[in-house]
Amino acid sequence: MIDEALREISRGSAEVIDDERIHKLVKAYVEEGKNYTVKCGFDPTAPDLHLGHTVLLHKLATFQKYGGVVQFLIGNFTATIGDPTGKNVTRKVLSQEDIEKNIVSYTTQAFKILDESKTKIVYNKEWLEELGAIGMLSLASNLTVARMLERDDFSKRYSSNTPIAVSEFMYPLLQGYDSVHLQSDIEIGGTDQKFNLLMGRQLQKAYDIKKQQAVLMMPILEGLDGVQKMSKSLGNYIAVADESNDMFGKVLSISDDLMWRYYELLSDKSLDEIATMKNGVEDGSLHPKKVKEDLALEITARFHSADAAQNAKAEFERVHAKSQIPTDIAEFSCDGEIWIAKALVDCNIEPSTSQARRDIKQGAVKINQEKVSDIQLQLGAGEYVLQVGKRKFAKLKVK
RNA sequence: GGUGGGAUAGUCAAGUGGCCAACGACGGCAGACUGUAAAUCUGCUCCCUAUGGGUUCAGAGGUUCGACUCCUCUUCCCACCA
């Protein structure tokens, strides 16, 4: 039991600091039913979670299975500073209203994965606001400028003369102080958070907390392109709130290599099952497409439902394998005859008539499955299914 | 505070009076091939019913038949010195 728990806990992790502590905590739970706390901080800087975030949520859910009580920390105070991690520019400061809004959508999405009964939502504004100038100064005395500048992102920015706000220096300290206040037993985060996570340990020691938190770091999930990290700004993400059809399609569009990574970090399948599949693909007894489909089904089912996932799969096959038209297409209508290029723009499947012309020239545009070659084409009264490329569709009614 | 250098399309980056809607790279889109994968090859990549027209090269003026290119001012960024 303990071994299995530890194996699941360390699954996919990039680095664990003080795994002895984790071992003891899990053992105490299994043998004596004692709970422990696992902290994980989220910045409410964006309203939508994507699968990259869920890597951590999954890990938290695993801990919940084995006695962990999750301290779901909302950084509503630190969000006003902006985490400098991995940024090459100072982050924008968010307004209070935006933060409030983000918090609501954040937590509802998070509870699709987390067990609500074993989760405590905490806001660091509660204690950080009270800290005051004096508390802040004494907190800051725990860290030297030299050490701060050792940080990769800071040193890069410093040497490339990108401005660093002094307030950004405070960020790791405040995050560390959260661990002091919450007396966390374990904190998890992405590998890019290492500095901040270790700060928690250092400060817990400085503030005389008896035990320092163990730290478990998860790798950063690559986005759909398989190279850069999944992020909204890069547009290579799968959002938790994505439609089931989109979600299914997006998962299927990842590369075969990336698929294994997603399995490790996002799937509920056991490590043994995954290894078996991998062997199957390697010796040719299992088609990689099938394996990827299973992954897409699993992920879609998690955020929607098993039925929705099956429908998405059927839909996908209709549209792509048999190159038929999807069942659910946005509909538009217009009065009187309309020029094809204009129609495509009006239906939001082309950004400009210029682009529409180009695509028509290249044979990317279809009406009712028929390739269009005439740029001048006028659409008279009737109903049409317009298509650009493989995935953009629209229905148009011309009166 | 002083002295130099710079700002070009999504990003990087050529262009230093007309041949410029602007080389190239990356990204993106589309086509072929596939498993809507990867890899590869090809085309496109400011807007406009368009063998033409319009608006662009930080901003505002000016010189010129003509300016991304020259001059003046403004804003922002960078380097070196203080």
PDB file of N, CA, C and O in Angstrom, chain A residues 303-347:
ATOM      1  N   PHE A 303     -13.692  15.834 -18.528  1.00  0.00           N
ATOM      2  CA  PHE A 303     -14.200  17.197 -18.394  1.00  0.00           C
ATOM      3  C   PHE A 303     -15.629  17.339 -18.913  1.00  0.00           C
ATOM      4  O   PHE A 303     -16.263  18.349 -18.671  1.00  0.00           O
ATOM      5  N   HIS A 304     -16.086  16.338 -19.639  1.00  0.00           N
ATOM      6  CA  HIS A 304     -17.473  16.384 -20.098  1.00  0.00           C
ATOM      7  C   HIS A 304     -18.171  15.155 -19.544  1.00  0.00           C
ATOM      8  O   HIS A 304     -18.514  15.142 -18.386  1.00  0.00           O
ATOM      9  N   SER A 305     -18.316  14.124 -20.370  1.00  0.00           N
ATOM     10  CA  SER A 305     -18.904  12.877 -19.883  1.00  0.00           C
ATOM     11  C   SER A 305     -18.494  11.784 -20.854  1.00  0.00           C
ATOM     12  O   SER A 305     -18.050  12.074 -21.960  1.00  0.00           O
ATOM     13  N   ALA A 306     -18.685  10.543 -20.411  1.00  0.00           N
ATOM     14  CA  ALA A 306     -18.307   9.422 -21.264  1.00  0.00           C
ATOM     15  C   ALA A 306     -19.094   9.478 -22.570  1.00  0.00           C
ATOM     16  O   ALA A 306     -18.560   9.224 -23.646  1.00  0.00           O
ATOM     17  N   ASP A 307     -20.374   9.846 -22.460  1.00  0.00           N
ATOM     18  CA  ASP A 307     -21.210   9.942 -23.661  1.00  0.00           C
ATOM     19  C   ASP A 307     -20.689  11.004 -24.612  1.00  0.00           C
ATOM     20  O   ASP A 307     -20.552  10.776 -25.809  1.00  0.00           O
ATOM     21  N   ALA A 308     -20.416  12.163 -24.033  1.00  0.00           N
ATOM     22  CA  ALA A 308     -19.934  13.270 -24.859  1.00  0.00           C
ATOM     23  C   ALA A 308     -18.649  12.872 -25.567  1.00  0.00           C
ATOM     24  O   ALA A 308     -18.435  13.216 -26.727  1.00  0.00           O
ATOM     25  N   ALA A 309     -17.816  12.123 -24.871  1.00  0.00           N
ATOM     26  CA  ALA A 309     -16.554  11.703 -25.463  1.00  0.00           C
ATOM     27  C   ALA A 309     -16.797  10.766 -26.637  1.00  0.00           C
ATOM     28  O   ALA A 309     -16.187  10.894 -27.691  1.00  0.00           O
ATOM     29  N   GLN A 310     -17.724   9.824 -26.441  1.00  0.00           N
ATOM     30  CA  GLN A 310     -18.038   8.895 -27.532  1.00  0.00           C
ATOM     31  C   GLN A 310     -18.612   9.634 -28.732  1.00  0.00           C
ATOM     32  O   GLN A 310     -18.269   9.339 -29.878  1.00  0.00           O
ATOM     33  N   ASN A 311     -19.465  10.602 -28.442  1.00  0.00           N
ATOM     34  CA  ASN A 311     -20.032  11.394 -29.526  1.00  0.00           C
ATOM     35  C   ASN A 311     -18.948  12.161 -30.269  1.00  0.00           C
ATOM     36  O   ASN A 311     -18.964  12.248 -31.492  1.00  0.00           O
ATOM     37  N   ALA A 312     -18.029  12.701 -29.500  1.00  0.00           N
ATOM     38  CA  ALA A 312     -16.948  13.463 -30.116  1.00  0.00           C
ATOM     39  C   ALA A 312     -16.142  12.558 -31.036  1.00  0.00           C
ATOM     40  O   ALA A 312     -15.745  12.947 -32.128  1.00  0.00           O
ATOM     41  N   LYS A 313     -15.953  11.333 -30.588  1.00  0.00           N
ATOM     42  CA  LYS A 313     -15.182  10.401 -31.395  1.00  0.00           C
ATOM     43  C   LYS A 313     -15.922  10.074 -32.692  1.00  0.00           C
ATOM     44  O   LYS A 313     -15.342  10.103 -33.781  1.00  0.00           O
ATOM     45  N   ALA A 314     -17.223   9.798 -32.556  1.00  0.00           N
ATOM     46  CA  ALA A 314     -18.029   9.482 -33.730  1.00  0.00           C
ATOM     47  C   ALA A 314     -18.026  10.656 -34.696  1.00  0.00           C
ATOM     48  O   ALA A 314     -17.860  10.498 -35.905  1.00  0.00           O
ATOM     49  N   GLU A 315     -18.192  11.821 -34.127  1.00  0.00           N
ATOM     50  CA  GLU A 315     -18.210  13.039 -34.924  1.00  0.00           C
ATOM     51  C   GLU A 315     -16.895  13.213 -35.671  1.00  0.00           C
ATOM     52  O   GLU A 315     -16.848  13.536 -36.854  1.00  0.00           O
ATOM     53  N   PHE A 316     -15.843  12.956 -34.941  1.00  0.00           N
ATOM     54  CA  PHE A 316     -14.515  13.097 -35.523  1.00  0.00           C
ATOM     55  C   PHE A 316     -14.345  12.161 -36.715  1.00  0.00           C
ATOM     56  O   PHE A 316     -13.835  12.551 -37.757  1.00  0.00           O
ATOM     57  N   GLU A 317     -14.799  10.950 -36.532  1.00  0.00           N
ATOM     58  CA  GLU A 317     -14.673   9.987 -37.620  1.00  0.00           C
ATOM     59  C   GLU A 317     -15.492  10.407 -38.828  1.00  0.00           C
ATOM     60  O   GLU A 317     -15.060  10.279 -39.964  1.00  0.00           O
ATOM     61  N   ARG A 318     -16.703  10.873 -38.548  1.00  0.00           N
ATOM     62  CA  ARG A 318     -17.550  11.374 -39.627  1.00  0.00           C
ATOM     63  C   ARG A 318     -16.805  12.424 -40.449  1.00  0.00           C
ATOM     64  O   ARG A 318     -16.723  12.352 -41.656  1.00  0.00           O
ATOM     65  N   VAL A 319     -16.304  13.415 -39.736  1.00  0.00           N
ATOM     66  CA  VAL A 319     -15.744  14.577 -40.409  1.00  0.00           C
ATOM     67  C   VAL A 319     -14.421  14.274 -41.097  1.00  0.00           C
ATOM     68  O   VAL A 319     -14.187  14.693 -42.219  1.00  0.00           O
ATOM     69  N   HIS A 320     -13.567  13.560 -40.404  1.00  0.00           N
ATOM     70  CA  HIS A 320     -12.204  13.446 -40.919  1.00  0.00           C
ATOM     71  C   HIS A 320     -11.922  12.145 -41.627  1.00  0.00           C
ATOM     72  O   HIS A 320     -11.452  12.145 -42.755  1.00  0.00           O
ATOM     73  N   ALA A 321     -12.238  11.035 -40.973  1.00  0.00           N
ATOM     74  CA  ALA A 321     -11.939   9.767 -41.616  1.00  0.00           C
ATOM     75  C   ALA A 321     -12.766   9.632 -42.894  1.00  0.00           C
ATOM     76  O   ALA A 321     -12.282   9.209 -43.928  1.00  0.00           O
ATOM     77  N   LYS A 322     -14.045  10.018 -42.825  1.00  0.00           N
ATOM     78  CA  LYS A 322     -14.897   9.874 -44.002  1.00  0.00           C
ATOM     79  C   LYS A 322     -15.103  11.204 -44.704  1.00  0.00           C
ATOM     80  O   LYS A 322     -15.885  11.297 -45.637  1.00  0.00           O
ATOM     81  N   SER A 323     -14.427  12.193 -44.217  1.00  0.00           N
ATOM     82  CA  SER A 323     -14.513  13.554 -44.729  1.00  0.00           C
ATOM     83  C   SER A 323     -15.939  13.983 -45.057  1.00  0.00           C
ATOM     84  O   SER A 323     -16.253  14.425 -46.146  1.00  0.00           O
ATOM     85  N   GLN A 324     -16.793  13.797 -44.069  1.00  0.00           N
ATOM     86  CA  GLN A 324     -18.140  14.309 -44.199  1.00  0.00           C
ATOM     87  C   GLN A 324     -18.248  15.597 -43.398  1.00  0.00           C
ATOM     88  O   GLN A 324     -17.295  16.020 -42.764  1.00  0.00           O
ATOM     89  N   ILE A 325     -19.424  16.145 -43.429  1.00  0.00           N
ATOM     90  CA  ILE A 325     -19.616  17.430 -42.765  1.00  0.00           C
ATOM     91  C   ILE A 325     -20.035  17.209 -41.316  1.00  0.00           C
ATOM     92  O   ILE A 325     -20.811  16.303 -41.028  1.00  0.00           O
ATOM     93  N   PRO A 326     -19.486  17.988 -40.408  1.00  0.00           N
ATOM     94  CA  PRO A 326     -19.888  17.831 -39.006  1.00  0.00           C
ATOM     95  C   PRO A 326     -21.379  18.116 -38.820  1.00  0.00           C
ATOM     96  O   PRO A 326     -21.991  18.804 -39.639  1.00  0.00           O
ATOM     97  N   THR A 327     -21.925  17.566 -37.758  1.00  0.00           N
ATOM     98  CA  THR A 327     -23.365  17.737 -37.545  1.00  0.00           C
ATOM     99  C   THR A 327     -23.707  19.133 -37.040  1.00  0.00           C
ATOM    100  O   THR A 327     -24.766  19.656 -37.319  1.00  0.00           O
ATOM    101  N   ASP A 328     -22.794  19.670 -36.284  1.00  0.00           N
ATOM    102  CA  ASP A 328     -23.125  20.912 -35.601  1.00  0.00           C
ATOM    103  C   ASP A 328     -22.284  22.054 -36.171  1.00  0.00           C
ATOM    104  O   ASP A 328     -21.132  22.201 -35.825  1.00  0.00           O
ATOM    105  N   ILE A 329     -22.865  22.832 -37.059  1.00  0.00           N
ATOM    106  CA  ILE A 329     -22.111  23.924 -37.667  1.00  0.00           C
ATOM    107  C   ILE A 329     -22.822  25.239 -37.389  1.00  0.00           C
ATOM    108  O   ILE A 329     -24.054  25.294 -37.339  1.00  0.00           O
ATOM    109  N   ALA A 330     -22.039  26.263 -37.221  1.00  0.00           N
ATOM    110  CA  ALA A 330     -22.625  27.586 -37.019  1.00  0.00           C
ATOM    111  C   ALA A 330     -23.409  27.974 -38.274  1.00  0.00           C
ATOM    112  O   ALA A 330     -22.976  27.715 -39.383  1.00  0.00           O
ATOM    113  N   GLU A 331     -24.564  28.592 -38.051  1.00  0.00           N
ATOM    114  CA  GLU A 331     -25.400  28.968 -39.189  1.00  0.00           C
ATOM    115  C   GLU A 331     -25.475  30.474 -39.355  1.00  0.00           C
ATOM    116  O   GLU A 331     -25.499  31.216 -38.382  1.00  0.00           O
ATOM    117  N   PHE A 332     -25.503  30.892 -40.598  1.00  0.00           N
ATOM    118  CA  PHE A 332     -25.617  32.313 -40.903  1.00  0.00           C
ATOM    119  C   PHE A 332     -26.645  32.487 -42.001  1.00  0.00           C
ATOM    120  O   PHE A 332     -26.962  31.543 -42.712  1.00  0.00           O
ATOM    121  N   SER A 333     -27.119  33.692 -42.133  1.00  0.00           N
ATOM    122  CA  SER A 333     -28.032  33.943 -43.238  1.00  0.00           C
ATOM    123  C   SER A 333     -27.790  35.340 -43.775  1.00  0.00           C
ATOM    124  O   SER A 333     -27.217  36.192 -43.091  1.00  0.00           O
ATOM    125  N   CYS A 334     -28.196  35.545 -45.008  1.00  0.00           N
ATOM    126  CA  CYS A 334     -28.054  36.869 -45.572  1.00  0.00           C
ATOM    127  C   CYS A 334     -29.163  37.098 -46.588  1.00  0.00           C
ATOM    128  O   CYS A 334     -29.795  36.145 -47.046  1.00  0.00           O
ATOM    129  N   ASP A 335     -29.380  38.334 -46.906  1.00  0.00           N
ATOM    130  CA  ASP A 335     -30.426  38.681 -47.860  1.00  0.00           C
ATOM    131  C   ASP A 335     -29.817  38.926 -49.222  1.00  0.00           C
ATOM    132  O   ASP A 335     -28.892  39.704 -49.361  1.00  0.00           O
ATOM    133  N   GLY A 336     -30.371  38.260 -50.202  1.00  0.00           N
ATOM    134  CA  GLY A 336     -29.962  38.508 -51.579  1.00  0.00           C
ATOM    135  C   GLY A 336     -28.650  37.838 -51.935  1.00  0.00           C
ATOM    136  O   GLY A 336     -27.935  37.302 -51.081  1.00  0.00           O
ATOM    137  N   GLU A 337     -28.352  37.882 -53.177  1.00  0.00           N
ATOM    138  CA  GLU A 337     -27.166  37.259 -53.730  1.00  0.00           C
ATOM    139  C   GLU A 337     -25.903  37.772 -53.024  1.00  0.00           C
ATOM    140  O   GLU A 337     -25.812  38.943 -52.668  1.00  0.00           O
ATOM    141  N   ILE A 338     -24.964  36.880 -52.824  1.00  0.00           N
ATOM    142  CA  ILE A 338     -23.742  37.310 -52.133  1.00  0.00           C
ATOM    143  C   ILE A 338     -22.505  36.718 -52.815  1.00  0.00           C
ATOM    144  O   ILE A 338     -22.521  35.580 -53.300  1.00  0.00           O
ATOM    145  N   TRP A 339     -21.466  37.520 -52.834  1.00  0.00           N
ATOM    146  CA  TRP A 339     -20.195  37.111 -53.426  1.00  0.00           C
ATOM    147  C   TRP A 339     -19.518  36.118 -52.500  1.00  0.00           C
ATOM    148  O   TRP A 339     -19.472  36.314 -51.281  1.00  0.00           O
ATOM    149  N   ILE A 340     -18.955  35.068 -53.069  1.00  0.00           N
ATOM    150  CA  ILE A 340     -18.384  33.983 -52.270  1.00  0.00           C
ATOM    151  C   ILE A 340     -17.366  34.457 -51.229  1.00  0.00           C
ATOM    152  O   ILE A 340     -17.409  34.057 -50.066  1.00  0.00           O
ATOM    153  N   ALA A 341     -16.453  35.322 -51.642  1.00  0.00           N
ATOM    154  CA  ALA A 341     -15.419  35.766 -50.712  1.00  0.00           C
ATOM    155  C   ALA A 341     -16.029  36.520 -49.533  1.00  0.00           C
ATOM    156  O   ALA A 341     -15.628  36.352 -48.379  1.00  0.00           O
ATOM    157  N   LYS A 342     -17.012  37.321 -49.853  1.00  0.00           N
ATOM    158  CA  LYS A 342     -17.692  38.099 -48.813  1.00  0.00           C
ATOM    159  C   LYS A 342     -18.424  37.151 -47.865  1.00  0.00           C
ATOM    160  O   LYS A 342     -18.409  37.323 -46.646  1.00  0.00           O
ATOM    161  N   ALA A 343     -19.052  36.136 -48.446  1.00  0.00           N
ATOM    162  CA  ALA A 343     -19.795  35.177 -47.644  1.00  0.00           C
ATOM    163  C   ALA A 343     -18.886  34.481 -46.633  1.00  0.00           C
ATOM    164  O   ALA A 343     -19.228  34.316 -45.468  1.00  0.00           O
ATOM    165  N   LEU A 344     -17.706  34.113 -47.073  1.00  0.00           N
ATOM    166  CA  LEU A 344     -16.769  33.428 -46.179  1.00  0.00           C
ATOM    167  C   LEU A 344     -16.351  34.323 -45.022  1.00  0.00           C
ATOM    168  O   LEU A 344     -16.203  33.872 -43.885  1.00  0.00           O
ATOM    169  N   VAL A 345     -16.171  35.600 -45.323  1.00  0.00           N
ATOM    170  CA  VAL A 345     -15.802  36.545 -44.272  1.00  0.00           C
ATOM    171  C   VAL A 345     -16.967  36.731 -43.307  1.00  0.00           C
ATOM    172  O   VAL A 345     -16.791  36.713 -42.090  1.00  0.00           O
ATOM    173  N   ASP A 346     -18.171  36.883 -43.856  1.00  0.00           N
ATOM    174  CA  ASP A 346     -19.349  37.089 -43.013  1.00  0.00           C
ATOM    175  C   ASP A 346     -19.610  35.895 -42.102  1.00  0.00           C
ATOM    176  O   ASP A 346     -20.161  36.032 -41.021  1.00  0.00           O
ATOM    177  N   CYS A 347     -19.237  34.722 -42.544  1.00  0.00           N
ATOM    178  CA  CYS A 347     -19.462  33.522 -41.737  1.00  0.00           C
ATOM    179  C   CYS A 347     -18.304  33.249 -40.774  1.00  0.00           C
ATOM    180  O   CYS A 347     -18.232  32.180 -40.166  1.00  0.00           O
TER     181      CYS A 347
END
